[in-house]
Structure formats: structure tokens, C-alpha cells
Coordinates of C-alpha atoms and ligand atoms in Angstrom, one line a residue:
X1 CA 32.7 -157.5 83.4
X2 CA 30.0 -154.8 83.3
X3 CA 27.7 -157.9 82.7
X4 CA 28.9 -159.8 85.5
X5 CA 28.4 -156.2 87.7
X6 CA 24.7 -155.9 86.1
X7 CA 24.0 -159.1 87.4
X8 CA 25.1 -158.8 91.0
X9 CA 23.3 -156.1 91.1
X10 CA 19.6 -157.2 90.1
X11 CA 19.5 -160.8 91.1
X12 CA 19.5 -162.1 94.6
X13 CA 22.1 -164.2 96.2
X14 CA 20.7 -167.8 96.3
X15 CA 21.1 -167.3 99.8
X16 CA 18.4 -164.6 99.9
X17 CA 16.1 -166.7 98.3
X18 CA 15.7 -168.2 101.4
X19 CA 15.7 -165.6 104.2
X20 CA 13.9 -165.2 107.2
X21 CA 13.3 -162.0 107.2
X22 CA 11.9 -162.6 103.5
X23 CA 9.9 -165.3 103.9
X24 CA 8.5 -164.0 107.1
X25 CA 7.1 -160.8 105.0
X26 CA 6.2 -162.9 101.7
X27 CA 4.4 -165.5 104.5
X28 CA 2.2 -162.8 105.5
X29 CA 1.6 -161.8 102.5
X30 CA 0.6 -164.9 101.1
X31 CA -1.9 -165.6 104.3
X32 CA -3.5 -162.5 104.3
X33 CA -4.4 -163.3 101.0
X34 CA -5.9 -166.6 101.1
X35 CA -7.6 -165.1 104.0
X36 CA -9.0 -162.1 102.2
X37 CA -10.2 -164.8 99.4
X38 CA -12.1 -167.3 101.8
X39 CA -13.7 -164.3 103.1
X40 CA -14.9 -163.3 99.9
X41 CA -15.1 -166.1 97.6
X42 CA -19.2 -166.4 97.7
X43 CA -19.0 -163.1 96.0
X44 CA -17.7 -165.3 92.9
X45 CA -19.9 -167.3 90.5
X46 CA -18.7 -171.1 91.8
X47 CA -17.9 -171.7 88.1
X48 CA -16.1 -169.1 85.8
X49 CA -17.9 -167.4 82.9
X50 CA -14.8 -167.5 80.6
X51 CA -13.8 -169.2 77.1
X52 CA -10.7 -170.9 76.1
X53 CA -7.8 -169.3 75.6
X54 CA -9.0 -166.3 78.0
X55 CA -5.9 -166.3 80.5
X56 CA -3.3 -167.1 78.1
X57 CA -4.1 -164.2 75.3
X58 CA -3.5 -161.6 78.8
X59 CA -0.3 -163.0 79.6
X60 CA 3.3 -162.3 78.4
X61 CA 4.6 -164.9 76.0
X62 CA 7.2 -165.6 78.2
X63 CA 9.2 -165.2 81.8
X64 CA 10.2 -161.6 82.4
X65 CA 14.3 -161.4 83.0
X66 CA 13.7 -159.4 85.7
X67 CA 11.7 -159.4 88.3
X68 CA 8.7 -156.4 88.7
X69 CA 10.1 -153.4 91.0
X70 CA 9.1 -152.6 93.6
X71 CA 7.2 -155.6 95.0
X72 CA 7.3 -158.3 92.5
X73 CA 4.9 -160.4 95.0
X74 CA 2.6 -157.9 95.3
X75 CA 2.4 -157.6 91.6
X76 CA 2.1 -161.2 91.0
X77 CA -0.4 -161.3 93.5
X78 CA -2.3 -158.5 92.4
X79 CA -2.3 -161.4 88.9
X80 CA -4.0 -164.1 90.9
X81 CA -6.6 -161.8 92.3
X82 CA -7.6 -159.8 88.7
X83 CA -6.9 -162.5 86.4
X84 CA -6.8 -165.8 87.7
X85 CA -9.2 -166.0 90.7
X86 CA -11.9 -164.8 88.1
X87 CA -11.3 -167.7 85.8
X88 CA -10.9 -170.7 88.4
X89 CA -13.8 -172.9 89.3
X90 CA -14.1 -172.3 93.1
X91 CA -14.2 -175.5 94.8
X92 CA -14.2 -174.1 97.9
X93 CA -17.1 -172.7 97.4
X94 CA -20.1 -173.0 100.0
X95 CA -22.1 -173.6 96.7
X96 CA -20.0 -176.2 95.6
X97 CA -21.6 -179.5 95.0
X98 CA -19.7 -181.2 92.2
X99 CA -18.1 -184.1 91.3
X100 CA -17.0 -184.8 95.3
X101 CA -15.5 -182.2 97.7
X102 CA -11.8 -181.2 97.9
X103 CA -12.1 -181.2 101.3
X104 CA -9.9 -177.8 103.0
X105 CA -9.3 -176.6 106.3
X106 CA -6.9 -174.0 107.8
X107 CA -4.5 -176.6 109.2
X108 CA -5.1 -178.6 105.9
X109 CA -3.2 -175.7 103.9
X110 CA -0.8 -174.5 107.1
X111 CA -0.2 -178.3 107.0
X112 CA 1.3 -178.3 103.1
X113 CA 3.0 -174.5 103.8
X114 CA 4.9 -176.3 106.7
X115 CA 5.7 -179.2 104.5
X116 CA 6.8 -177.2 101.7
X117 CA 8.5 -174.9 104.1
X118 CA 10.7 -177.9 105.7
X119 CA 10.9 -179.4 102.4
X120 CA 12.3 -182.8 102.8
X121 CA 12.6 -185.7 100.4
X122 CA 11.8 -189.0 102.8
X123 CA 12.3 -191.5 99.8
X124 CA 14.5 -193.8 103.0
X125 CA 14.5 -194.3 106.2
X126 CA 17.9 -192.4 106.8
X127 CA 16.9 -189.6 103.7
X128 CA 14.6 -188.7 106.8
X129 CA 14.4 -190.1 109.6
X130 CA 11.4 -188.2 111.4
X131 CA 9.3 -187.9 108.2
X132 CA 9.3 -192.0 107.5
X133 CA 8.7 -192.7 111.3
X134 CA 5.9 -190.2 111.3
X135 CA 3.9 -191.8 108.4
X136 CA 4.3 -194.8 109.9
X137 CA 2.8 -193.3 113.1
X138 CA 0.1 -191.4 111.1
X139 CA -0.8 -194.5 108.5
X140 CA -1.7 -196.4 112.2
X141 CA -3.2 -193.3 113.9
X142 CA -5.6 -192.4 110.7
X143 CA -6.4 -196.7 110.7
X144 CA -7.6 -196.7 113.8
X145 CA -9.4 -193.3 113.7
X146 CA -11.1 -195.2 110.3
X147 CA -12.2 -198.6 112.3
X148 CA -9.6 -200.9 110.0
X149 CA -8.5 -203.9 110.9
X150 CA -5.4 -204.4 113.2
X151 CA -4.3 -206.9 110.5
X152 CA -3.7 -203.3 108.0
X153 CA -1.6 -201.5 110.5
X154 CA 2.1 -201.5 111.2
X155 CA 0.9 -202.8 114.6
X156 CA -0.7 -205.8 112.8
X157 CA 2.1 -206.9 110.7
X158 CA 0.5 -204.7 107.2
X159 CA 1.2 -201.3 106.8
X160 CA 0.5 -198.2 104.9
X161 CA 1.4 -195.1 102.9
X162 CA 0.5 -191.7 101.9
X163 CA 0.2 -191.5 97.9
X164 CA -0.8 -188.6 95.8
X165 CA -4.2 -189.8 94.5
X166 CA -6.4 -193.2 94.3
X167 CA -5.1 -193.6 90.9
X168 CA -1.5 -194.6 91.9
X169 CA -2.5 -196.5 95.0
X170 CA -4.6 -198.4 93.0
X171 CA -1.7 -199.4 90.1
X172 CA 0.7 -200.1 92.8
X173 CA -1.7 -202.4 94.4
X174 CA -2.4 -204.0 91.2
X175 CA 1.5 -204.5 90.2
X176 CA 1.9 -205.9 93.3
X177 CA -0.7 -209.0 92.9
X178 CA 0.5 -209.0 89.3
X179 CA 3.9 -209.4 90.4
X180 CA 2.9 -211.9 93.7
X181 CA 0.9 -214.1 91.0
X182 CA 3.1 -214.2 88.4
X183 CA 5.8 -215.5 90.7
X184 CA 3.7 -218.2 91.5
X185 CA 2.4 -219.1 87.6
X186 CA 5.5 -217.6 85.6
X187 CA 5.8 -214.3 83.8
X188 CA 4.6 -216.6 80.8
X189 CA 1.1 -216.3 81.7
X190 CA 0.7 -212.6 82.4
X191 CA -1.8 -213.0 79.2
X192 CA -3.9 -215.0 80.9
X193 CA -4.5 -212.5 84.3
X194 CA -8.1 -211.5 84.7
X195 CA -9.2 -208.4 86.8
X196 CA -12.4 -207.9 87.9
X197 CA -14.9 -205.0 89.1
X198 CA -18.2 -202.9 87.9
X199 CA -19.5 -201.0 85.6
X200 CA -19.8 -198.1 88.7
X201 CA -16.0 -198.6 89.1
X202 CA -14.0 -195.5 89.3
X203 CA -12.1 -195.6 85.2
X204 CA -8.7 -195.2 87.5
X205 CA -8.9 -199.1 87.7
X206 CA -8.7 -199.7 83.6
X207 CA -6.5 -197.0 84.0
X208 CA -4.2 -199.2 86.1
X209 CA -4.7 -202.3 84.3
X210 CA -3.9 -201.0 81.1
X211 CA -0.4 -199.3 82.3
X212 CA 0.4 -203.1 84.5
X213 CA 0.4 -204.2 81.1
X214 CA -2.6 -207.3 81.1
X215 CA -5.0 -207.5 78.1
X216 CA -7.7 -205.2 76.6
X217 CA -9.8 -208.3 77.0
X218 CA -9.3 -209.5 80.4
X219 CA -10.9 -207.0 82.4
X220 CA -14.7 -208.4 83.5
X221 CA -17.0 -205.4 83.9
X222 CA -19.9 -206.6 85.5
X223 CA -23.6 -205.1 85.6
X224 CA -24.9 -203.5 89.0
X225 CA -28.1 -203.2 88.8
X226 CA -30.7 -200.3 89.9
X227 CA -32.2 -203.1 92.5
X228 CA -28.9 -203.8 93.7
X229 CA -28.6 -200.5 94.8
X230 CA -25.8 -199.9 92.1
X231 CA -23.3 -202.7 93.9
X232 CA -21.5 -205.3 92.1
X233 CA -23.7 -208.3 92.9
X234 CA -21.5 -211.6 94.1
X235 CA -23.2 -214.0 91.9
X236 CA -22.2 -212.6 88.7
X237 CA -19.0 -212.1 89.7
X238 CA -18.7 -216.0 90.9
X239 CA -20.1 -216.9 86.9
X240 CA -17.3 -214.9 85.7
X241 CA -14.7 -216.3 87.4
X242 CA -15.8 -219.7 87.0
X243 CA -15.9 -219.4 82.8
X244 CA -12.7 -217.6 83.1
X245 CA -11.1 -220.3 85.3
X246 CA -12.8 -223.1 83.1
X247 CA -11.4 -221.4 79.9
X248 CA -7.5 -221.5 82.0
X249 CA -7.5 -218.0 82.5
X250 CA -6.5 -216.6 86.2
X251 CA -8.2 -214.7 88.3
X252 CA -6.2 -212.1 89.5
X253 CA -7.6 -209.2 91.6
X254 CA -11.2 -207.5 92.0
X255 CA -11.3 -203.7 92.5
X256 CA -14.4 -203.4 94.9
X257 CA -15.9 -200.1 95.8
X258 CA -17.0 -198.3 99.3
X259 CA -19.0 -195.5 97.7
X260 CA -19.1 -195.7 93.8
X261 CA -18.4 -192.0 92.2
X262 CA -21.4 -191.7 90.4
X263 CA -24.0 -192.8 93.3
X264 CA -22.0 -193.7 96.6
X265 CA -22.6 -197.6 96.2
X266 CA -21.2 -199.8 98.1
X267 CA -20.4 -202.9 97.4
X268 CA -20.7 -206.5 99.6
X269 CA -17.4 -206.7 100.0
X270 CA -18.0 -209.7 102.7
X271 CA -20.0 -211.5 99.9
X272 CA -17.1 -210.8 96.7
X273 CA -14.6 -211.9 99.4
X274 CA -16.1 -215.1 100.0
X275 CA -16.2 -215.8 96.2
X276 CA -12.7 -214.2 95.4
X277 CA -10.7 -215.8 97.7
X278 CA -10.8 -219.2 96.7
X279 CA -9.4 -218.3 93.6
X280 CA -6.6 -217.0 95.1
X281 CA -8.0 -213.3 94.4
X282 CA -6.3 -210.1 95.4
X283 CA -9.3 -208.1 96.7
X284 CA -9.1 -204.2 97.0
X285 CA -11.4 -201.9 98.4
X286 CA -11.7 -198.4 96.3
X287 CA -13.0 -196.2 98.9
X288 CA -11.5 -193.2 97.3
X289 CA -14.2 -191.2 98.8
X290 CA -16.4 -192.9 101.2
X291 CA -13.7 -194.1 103.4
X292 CA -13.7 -190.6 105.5
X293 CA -17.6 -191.7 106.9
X294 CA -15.6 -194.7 108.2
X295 CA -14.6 -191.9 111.1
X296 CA -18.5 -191.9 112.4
X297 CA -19.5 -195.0 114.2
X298 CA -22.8 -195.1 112.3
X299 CA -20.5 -196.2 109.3
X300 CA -18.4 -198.2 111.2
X301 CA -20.4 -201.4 110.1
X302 CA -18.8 -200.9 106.6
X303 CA -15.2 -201.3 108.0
X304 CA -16.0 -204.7 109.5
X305 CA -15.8 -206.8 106.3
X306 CA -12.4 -204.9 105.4
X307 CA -10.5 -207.7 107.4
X308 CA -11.2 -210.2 104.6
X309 CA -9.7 -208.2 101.9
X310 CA -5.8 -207.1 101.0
X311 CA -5.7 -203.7 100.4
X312 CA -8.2 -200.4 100.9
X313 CA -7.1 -197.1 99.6
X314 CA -9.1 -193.9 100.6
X315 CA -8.6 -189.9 99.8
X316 CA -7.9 -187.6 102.8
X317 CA -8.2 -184.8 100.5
X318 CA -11.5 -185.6 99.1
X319 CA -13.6 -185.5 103.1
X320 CA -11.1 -185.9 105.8
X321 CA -10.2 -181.8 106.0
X322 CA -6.6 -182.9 104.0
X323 CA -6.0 -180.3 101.6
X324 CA -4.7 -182.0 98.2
X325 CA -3.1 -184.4 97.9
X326 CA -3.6 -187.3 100.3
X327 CA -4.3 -191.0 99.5
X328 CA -3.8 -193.5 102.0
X329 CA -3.3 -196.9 101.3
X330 CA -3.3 -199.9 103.8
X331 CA -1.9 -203.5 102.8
X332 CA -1.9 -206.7 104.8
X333 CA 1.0 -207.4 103.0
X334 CA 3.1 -204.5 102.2
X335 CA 6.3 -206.7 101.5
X336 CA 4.1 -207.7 98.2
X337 CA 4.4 -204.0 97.1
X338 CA 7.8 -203.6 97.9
X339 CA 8.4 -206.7 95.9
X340 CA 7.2 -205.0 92.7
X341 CA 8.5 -201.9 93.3
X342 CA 11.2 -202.0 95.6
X343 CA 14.5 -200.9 94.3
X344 CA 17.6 -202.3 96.7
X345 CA 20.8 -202.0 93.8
X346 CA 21.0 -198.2 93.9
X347 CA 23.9 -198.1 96.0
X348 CA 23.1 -194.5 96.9
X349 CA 20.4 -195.4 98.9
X350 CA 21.4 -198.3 100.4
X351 CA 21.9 -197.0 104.6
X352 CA 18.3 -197.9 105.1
X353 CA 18.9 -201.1 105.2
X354 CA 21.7 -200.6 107.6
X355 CA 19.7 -198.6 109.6
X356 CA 17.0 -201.6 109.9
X357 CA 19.6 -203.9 111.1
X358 CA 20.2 -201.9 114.5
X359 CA 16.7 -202.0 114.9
X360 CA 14.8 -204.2 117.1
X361 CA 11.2 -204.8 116.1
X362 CA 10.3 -201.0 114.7
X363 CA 9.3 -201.0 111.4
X364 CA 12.2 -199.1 109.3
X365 CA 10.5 -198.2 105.6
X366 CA 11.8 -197.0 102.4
X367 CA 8.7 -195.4 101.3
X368 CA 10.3 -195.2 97.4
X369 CA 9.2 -198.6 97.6
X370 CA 5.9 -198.7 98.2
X371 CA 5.1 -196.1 95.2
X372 CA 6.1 -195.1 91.6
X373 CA 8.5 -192.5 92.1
X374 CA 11.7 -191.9 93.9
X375 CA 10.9 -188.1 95.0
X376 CA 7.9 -187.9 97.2
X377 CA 6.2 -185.1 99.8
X378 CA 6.0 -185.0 103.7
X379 CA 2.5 -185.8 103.7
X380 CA 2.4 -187.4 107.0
X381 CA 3.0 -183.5 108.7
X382 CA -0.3 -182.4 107.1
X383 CA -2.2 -185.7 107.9
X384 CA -0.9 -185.4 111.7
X385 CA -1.5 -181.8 112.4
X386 CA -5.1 -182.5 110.8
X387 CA -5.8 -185.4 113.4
X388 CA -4.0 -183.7 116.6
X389 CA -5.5 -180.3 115.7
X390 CA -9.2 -181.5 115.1
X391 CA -8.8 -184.6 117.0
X392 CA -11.1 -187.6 115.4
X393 CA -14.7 -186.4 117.2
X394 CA -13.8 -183.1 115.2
X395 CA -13.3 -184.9 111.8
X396 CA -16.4 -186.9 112.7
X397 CA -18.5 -184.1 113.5
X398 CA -17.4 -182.1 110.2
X399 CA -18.5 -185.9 108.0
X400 CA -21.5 -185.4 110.3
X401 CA -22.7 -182.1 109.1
X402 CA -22.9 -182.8 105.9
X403 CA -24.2 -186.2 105.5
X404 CA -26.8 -184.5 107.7
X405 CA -27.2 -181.5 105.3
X406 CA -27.3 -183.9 102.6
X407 CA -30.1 -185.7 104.1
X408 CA -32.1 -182.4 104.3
X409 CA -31.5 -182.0 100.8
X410 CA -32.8 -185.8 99.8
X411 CA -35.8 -184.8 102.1
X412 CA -36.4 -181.7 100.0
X413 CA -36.0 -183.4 96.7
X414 CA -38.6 -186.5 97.9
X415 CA -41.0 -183.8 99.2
X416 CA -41.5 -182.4 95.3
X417 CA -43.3 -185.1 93.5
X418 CA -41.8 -183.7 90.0
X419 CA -38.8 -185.3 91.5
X420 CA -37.4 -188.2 92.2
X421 CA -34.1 -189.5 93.7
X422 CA -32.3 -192.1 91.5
X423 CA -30.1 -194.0 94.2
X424 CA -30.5 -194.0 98.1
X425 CA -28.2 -191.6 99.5
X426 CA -25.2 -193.3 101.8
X427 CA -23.1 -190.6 102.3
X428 CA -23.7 -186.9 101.6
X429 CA -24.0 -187.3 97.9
X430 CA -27.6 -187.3 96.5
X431 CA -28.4 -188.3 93.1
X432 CA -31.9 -186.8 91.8
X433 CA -33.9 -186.0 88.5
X434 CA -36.9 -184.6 87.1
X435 CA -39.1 -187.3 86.6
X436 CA -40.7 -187.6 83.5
X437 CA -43.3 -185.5 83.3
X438 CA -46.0 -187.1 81.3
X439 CA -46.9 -190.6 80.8
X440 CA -45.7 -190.0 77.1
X441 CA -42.6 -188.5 77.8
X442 CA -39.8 -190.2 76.3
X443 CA -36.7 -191.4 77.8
X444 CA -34.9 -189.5 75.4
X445 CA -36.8 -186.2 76.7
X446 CA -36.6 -186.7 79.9
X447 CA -32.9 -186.8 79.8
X448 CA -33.2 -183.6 77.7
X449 CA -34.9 -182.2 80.6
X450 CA -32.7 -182.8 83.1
X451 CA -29.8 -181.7 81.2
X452 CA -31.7 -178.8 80.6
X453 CA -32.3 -177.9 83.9
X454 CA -28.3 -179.0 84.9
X455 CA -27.6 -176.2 82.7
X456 CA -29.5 -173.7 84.2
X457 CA -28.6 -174.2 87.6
X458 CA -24.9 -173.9 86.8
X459 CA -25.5 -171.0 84.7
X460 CA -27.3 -169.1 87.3
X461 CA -24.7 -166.8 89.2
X462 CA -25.3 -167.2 92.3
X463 CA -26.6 -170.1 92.2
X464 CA -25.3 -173.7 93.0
X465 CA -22.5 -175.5 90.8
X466 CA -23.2 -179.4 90.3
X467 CA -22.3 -182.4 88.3
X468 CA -23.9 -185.1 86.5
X469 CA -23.6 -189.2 86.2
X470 CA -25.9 -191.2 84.0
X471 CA -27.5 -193.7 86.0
X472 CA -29.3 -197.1 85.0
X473 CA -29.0 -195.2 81.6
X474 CA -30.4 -191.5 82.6
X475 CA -29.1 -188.8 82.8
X476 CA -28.9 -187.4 86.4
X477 CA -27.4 -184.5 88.4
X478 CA -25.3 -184.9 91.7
X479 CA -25.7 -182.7 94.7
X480 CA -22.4 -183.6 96.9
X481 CA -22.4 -181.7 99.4
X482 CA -18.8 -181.5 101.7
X483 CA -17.3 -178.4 101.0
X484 CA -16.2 -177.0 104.4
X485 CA -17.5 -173.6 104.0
X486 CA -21.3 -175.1 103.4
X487 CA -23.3 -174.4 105.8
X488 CA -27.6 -175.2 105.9
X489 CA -29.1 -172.0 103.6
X490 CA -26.4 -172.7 101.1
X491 CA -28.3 -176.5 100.4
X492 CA -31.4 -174.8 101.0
X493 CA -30.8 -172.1 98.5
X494 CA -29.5 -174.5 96.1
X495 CA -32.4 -176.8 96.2
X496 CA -34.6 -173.1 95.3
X497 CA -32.6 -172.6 92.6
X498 CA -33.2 -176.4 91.2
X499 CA -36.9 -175.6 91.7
X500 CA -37.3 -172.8 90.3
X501 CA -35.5 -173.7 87.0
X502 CA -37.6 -176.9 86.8
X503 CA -40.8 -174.8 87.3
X504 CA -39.3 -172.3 84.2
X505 CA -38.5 -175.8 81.8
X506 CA -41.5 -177.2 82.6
X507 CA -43.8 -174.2 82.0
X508 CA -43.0 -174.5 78.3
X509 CA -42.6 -178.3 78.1
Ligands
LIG1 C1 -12.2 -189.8 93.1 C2 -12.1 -191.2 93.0 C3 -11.0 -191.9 92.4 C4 -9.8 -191.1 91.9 O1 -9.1 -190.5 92.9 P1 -7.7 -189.7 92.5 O2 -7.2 -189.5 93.9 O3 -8.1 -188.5 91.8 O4 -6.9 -190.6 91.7 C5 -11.0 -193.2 92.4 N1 -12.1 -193.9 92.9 C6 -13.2 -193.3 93.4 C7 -14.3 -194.2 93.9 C8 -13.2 -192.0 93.4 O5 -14.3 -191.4 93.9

């Protein structure tokens, strides 16, 4: 009884978890605080200074039973500021250059509040109504804004979705040929399914092909070479599938790349098509990253061979202003997904199909299956607020900016002869090392070098936070430039902090 009375008293009616009133005064508290953050977050080293186990040794061992009076958001906030801001890596960050951008804007993150305010689960058609229709709006609408061909839009008789990440757009794709083949050869021969792609491809691709079950053994991993420009050359790849179709193996699907991760390569995706789809190939195009510069006209060229392939996935949240997560992923043939991975004997969900029937011509989707799970976000809200609220010229003029400031950065590298760029920048990512120094110098040491100097820059406080790749076998660092905040002086100031080190490591070299 008292128990009962204790607990009335200290815990809020479920009801009040959801208030107005509430949430309106949490809301601005929240706001004010990622405000105050963006407006201060080039006071923090890009990278954290910490060791492991740092957080969790200043944390209770578990939940409190009640929650921290007065103002439990204020103290929890109060948390993020002292403990955890200090000990994230800041990727929004005007000085971050790493890996590739998580690309933020203000409607990107009012975008996910609003979904996550509205909270919806539009696994049918009929689970909700608005949120599927609107995808299917947005997949077109973010198409067109990327040049693709009619033949992937709803318009065109393909389709798309918004996934999480690359890495499940690319394993749905590939269950989907998997599936579409073995119908045609029997589930017998699922041993005998080849994939194909290049040593620059992204590692979500084994990834894939070891989860869709086919062997170790049959994934081809062929060379791109330096004067290839780092793109999967077509001849090699014909030689592969010719041995593997003279040894009775099948050819099942080639993961091509628009902008490789470690250099921005590109393959000829025109030229692997031509080989590929003799053989009955499923071609996808991995442009993960690279996609977003299909936005500018002056990459539009690249979308023009994307009509002879099957699929092309591509990461909002990486350059397109999409706060995480985004992938969209086109097919010409969605039905082959939702062969693999449709689900029609759950009797639960079966009024989609209902629904469809009182259609006439609109496209009525069950998004669970085109994807892995059953539960899935209202994506499409952020992705159409992005596009109406920037409108495509402002998304292009954002990719503009920094393949431009990038360009200023591959001009500053090239104009220091102690320097050399390692692949010829595409996008906004450049790729540059210390050359070796003396005629003498080992490859070894010149790799030491610029690992040397890779950890100086990051260590430097105010300095610049990149990454690395090793590239036609040295070691490299990457300056990718695309976080919003980045404006000109931070890539000039990074590039004086790269100088400076090198003229420290070499002074004693
Ligand atoms: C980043 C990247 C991926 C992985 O993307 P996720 O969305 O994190 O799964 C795949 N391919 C390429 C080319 C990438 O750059």
C-alpha cells in the first residue's frame, strides 16, 4: 500500500511522458543546447584527448531509480556538456577532414526531431499511409535532383527506398540477384555464384556476400591500378568472368564504385556493363559517397551510364545535408527485392495488399519488403524537408563549395614540391604525401614519414583531424573536406599545419 502510494508519487503518469507542455520546455531545452555547441564546438580539439575506459570509470554502475530533482534534464545535460562532449570526436567540426563528412544541417536534425517526434512505423502501406506515399514521392524527387534514369524511378517502372546505411542496401541488393538467379539455375548451385568488384571496393560488399551465404572463394577481387586512376579496369574483369564461366561457375553480380573510399575513383561503369551483361550480371553502382556531386551538372556526365546498370545506392548523410542515417537505393526492378525479402503470410499485415487493389496505377509499397527489418524510421520527412527547404541549387551550391575548397587544397599541396598528390582529386577528397625525400629513401621510410607526420597533425590541438588509406601500397593521408561548418581559412589553416609538421620531421630526417 505505502509502496503503491510512494510510487504515484515519484513517477510520472505515462501520460505525462508525453505532454505538451513538457515537451515544449525539454524542446527548448534540447535546441538551445545544440545551438550553444555548434556555436562553440571549434573551441574543442576535433579529436578527443582521452584513454579507454575514461567515460565509463565516471559513471554510476547503473540506472538511478529515480530521477535527479529538480531538473533531471538539466542535470543530464549538464553530463553531455562536462563529460561527454569532451570525449567525442567532433565531426562536425569545421576542421574535420576524415574518413568522409557526416554531412549536417539545421533542417537535417529538425528533420529527425520531427520524425522522432511523429514517430511512426511505415513497415505498409496502410501502417502509414502518408509516410510510404511520401518516400515514394521523395525516392523520385531526390532521382531526378541526382540526374538518374527515368528507368530507376517509380515514374519509370523501378523504384526506391530509404535504408539506414550502404551496408544493407548493398546485401539487399545482392539477396535479391541471388534469389532472381537461383530461381533461374536452382538453389543447388548457389556454390557456384561468383561476385565481382575491386580491390578499392568499399569491405561492406564481402560484408554482404559473406552474410548472402556464397563462398569464401568466389568473390573476384580485381587489381585497379595507379594508371587507371584506381578504377576497376573492364578487361580484367572480362578474363575473370570468362575462366569462371569456362570452369561452370556463374557470374552473379559486380559491385562497381562512383567514388572509391580511399581515393574517390570511379569506375567505367559503361565499359563493366558492356562486359557484365552478357553474362546475365546484376550490376550495382556503390556510390555511397560520390552520388551527392551527381546534384551539380558538372558531374552529371557520371549519371549517364547509370541506365545500363540495376541498382545504385548512395548516402544522403554522408554530402547531401541529411543528418544520419539516409541511404537511398534505386532498382529497375524493385519486384526482385521484394521477391527475396518480401513477407505476404503474416496475416497481421496483410490490408496493404487490399489497399493496392483499390488503386489505379499509384504505386502502393510495403517498404518491410524492400529491407531487412520489419520496424523502420520516417526517413522520407527529413529527406523532403532537406530538398524543399534548400531546394536542389542550394544542395548543389553547398557540393560546390567544397569540391571547390578542396581544389584549393590540391593546389596548395601541388604547389610544395616536398609533396605530391597520390590520386587526381574527383570530388572534394584529396589524397597527398610527403614524397620521399631523398633518392635513397626507402619505401619503408617514406611511409614512416608520412605516418609520422599524420600523427602530428591530429595531435596538434587546434589543428586539423584527418584520415589515412594506403594507396598503390603507401601509406597516405586524406583531406575530405565537406563538413558544413568549413569554410576557406579552416583548409588553409589545415594545410599550415601539414607544412609546418613536415618542415619539423624533415629537419631531423
Ligand atoms: C561509406 C561507404 C560505404 C558504407 O556506408 P554505410 O552507410 O556506413 O554502410 C560503402 N561504400 C562506400 C564507397 C563508402 O564510401
Amino acid at each position: 500500500m505505502s509502496m503503491s502510494r510512494g510510487l504515484q508519487n515519484c513517477t510520472p503518469r505515462p501520460a505525462q511522458l508525453l505532454d505538451s507542455d513538457v515537451f515544449r520546455r525539454q524542446g527548448h531545452q534540447v535546441i538551445d543546447f545544440i545551438a550553444e555547441y555548434y556555436s562553440r564546438i571549434s573551441d574543442y580539439p576535433v579529436h578527443p584527448y582521452v584513454l579507454p575506459g575514461f567515460l565509463s570509470r565516471r559513471l554510476p554502475e547503473a540506472a538511478p531509480s529515480q530521477p535527479e530533482q529538480p531538473d533531471p534534464l538539466s542535470a543530464a545535460l549538464n553530463d553531455v556538456r562536462d563529460l561527454i562532449l569532451p570525449g567525442i570526436t567532433h565531426w562536425q567540426s569545421p576542421r574535420h577532414f576524415a574518413h568522409f563528412p557526416a554531412s549536417s544541417s539545421t533542417i537535417g536534425a529538425l528533420g529527425e526531431a520531427l520524425a522522432a517526434g511523429i514517430n511512426v512505423v511505415p513497415f505498409t502501406w496502410a501502417a502509414s499511409p502518408a509516410a510510404t506515399e511520401l518516400e515514394v514521392v521523395v525516392m523520385d524527387w531526390l532521382g531526378k535532383a541526382l540526374h538518374l534514369p527515368k528507368s530507376m524511378l517509380f515514374e519509370g517502372g523501378g523504384g526506391g527506398t530509404l535504408l539506414g546505411t550502404s551496408c544493407e542496401a548493398i546485401l539487399c541488393v545482392l539477396v535479391a540477384a541471388r534469389d532472381s538467379k537461383l530461381a533461374e539455375v536452382g538453389d543447388g548451385r548457389i556454390g557456384d555464384l561468383v561476385v565481382y568488384c575491386s580491390d578499392q571496393t568499399h569491405f561492406a560488399f564481402h560484408k554482404a556476400a559473406r552474410i548472402a551465404g556464397l563462398r569464401k572463394d568466389n568473390c573476384r577481387v580485381i587489381p585497379a591500378r595507379r594508371e587507371d586512376m584506381y578504377a576497376l579496369p573492364p578487361a580484367a574483369l572480362q578474363a575473370a568472368m570468362q575462366t569462371d564461366v569456362e570452369a561452370g561457375l556463374i557470374p552473379l553480380l559486380l559491385c562497381s564504385s562512383m567514388g572509391t573510399t580511399p581515393t574517390t575513383a570511379v569506375d567505367p561503369i559503361r565499359e563493366l556493363c558492356a562486359v557484365a551483361s552478357p553474362h546475365g550480371v546484376w550490376v550495382h553502382v556503390d556510390a555511397a559517397y560520390a552520388g551527392s556531386a551527381l546534384i551539380c551538372p558538372e558531374f552529371r556526365h557520371l549519371a549517364d551510364s547509370v541506365d545500363a546498370v540495376d541498382s545504385l545506392s548512395m548516402n544522403p548523410h554522408k554530402w547531401l545535408l541529411a543528418n544520419n542515417d539516409c541511404c537511398a537505393l534505386w532498382l529497375k526492378q524493385p519486384s526482385a527485392l521484394v521477391a527475396a525479402l518480401g513477407t505476404d503470410d503474416d496475416v497481421i499485415l496483410k490490408d496493404a495488399a487490399a489497399a493496392a487493389a483499390t488503386d489505379d496505377g499509384v504505386p502502393v509499397v510495403d517498404y518491410k519488403d524492400w529491407q531487412i527489418s520489419l520496424t523502420r524510421r520516417f526517413r522520407a520527412l527529413k529527406v523532403w524537408l532537406v530538398l524543399r527547404c534548400y531546394g536542389t541549387d542550394g544542395l548543389r551550391d553547398a557540393v560546390r563549395a567544397h569540391v571547390r575548397m578542396a581544389a584549393a587544397f590540391e593546389d596548395m599541396v601541388t604547389s610544395d614540391a616536398r609533396f605530391e598528390v597520390v590520386a587526381t582529386r574527383l570530388f572534394a577528397l584529396v589524397c597527398f604525401r610527403l614524397r620521399p625525400p631523398t633518392a635513397a629513401t626507402s619505401r619503408c621510410e617514406a611511409d614512416d614519414l608520412n605516418k609520422r607526420l599524420h600523427a602530428a597533425v591530429n595531435a596538434t590541438r587546434e589543428g586539423p583531424y584527418m584520415s589515412s588509406a594506403v594507396v598503390g601500397g603507401a601509406y597516405v593521408l586524406r583531406c575530405a573536406v565537406g563538413s558544413t561548418l568549413t569554410e576557406e581559412r579552416h583548409v588553409r589553416d589545415a594545410w599550415k599545419v601539414v607544412q609546418d609538421h613536415a618542415t619539423l620531421i624533415l629537419a631531423v630526417y
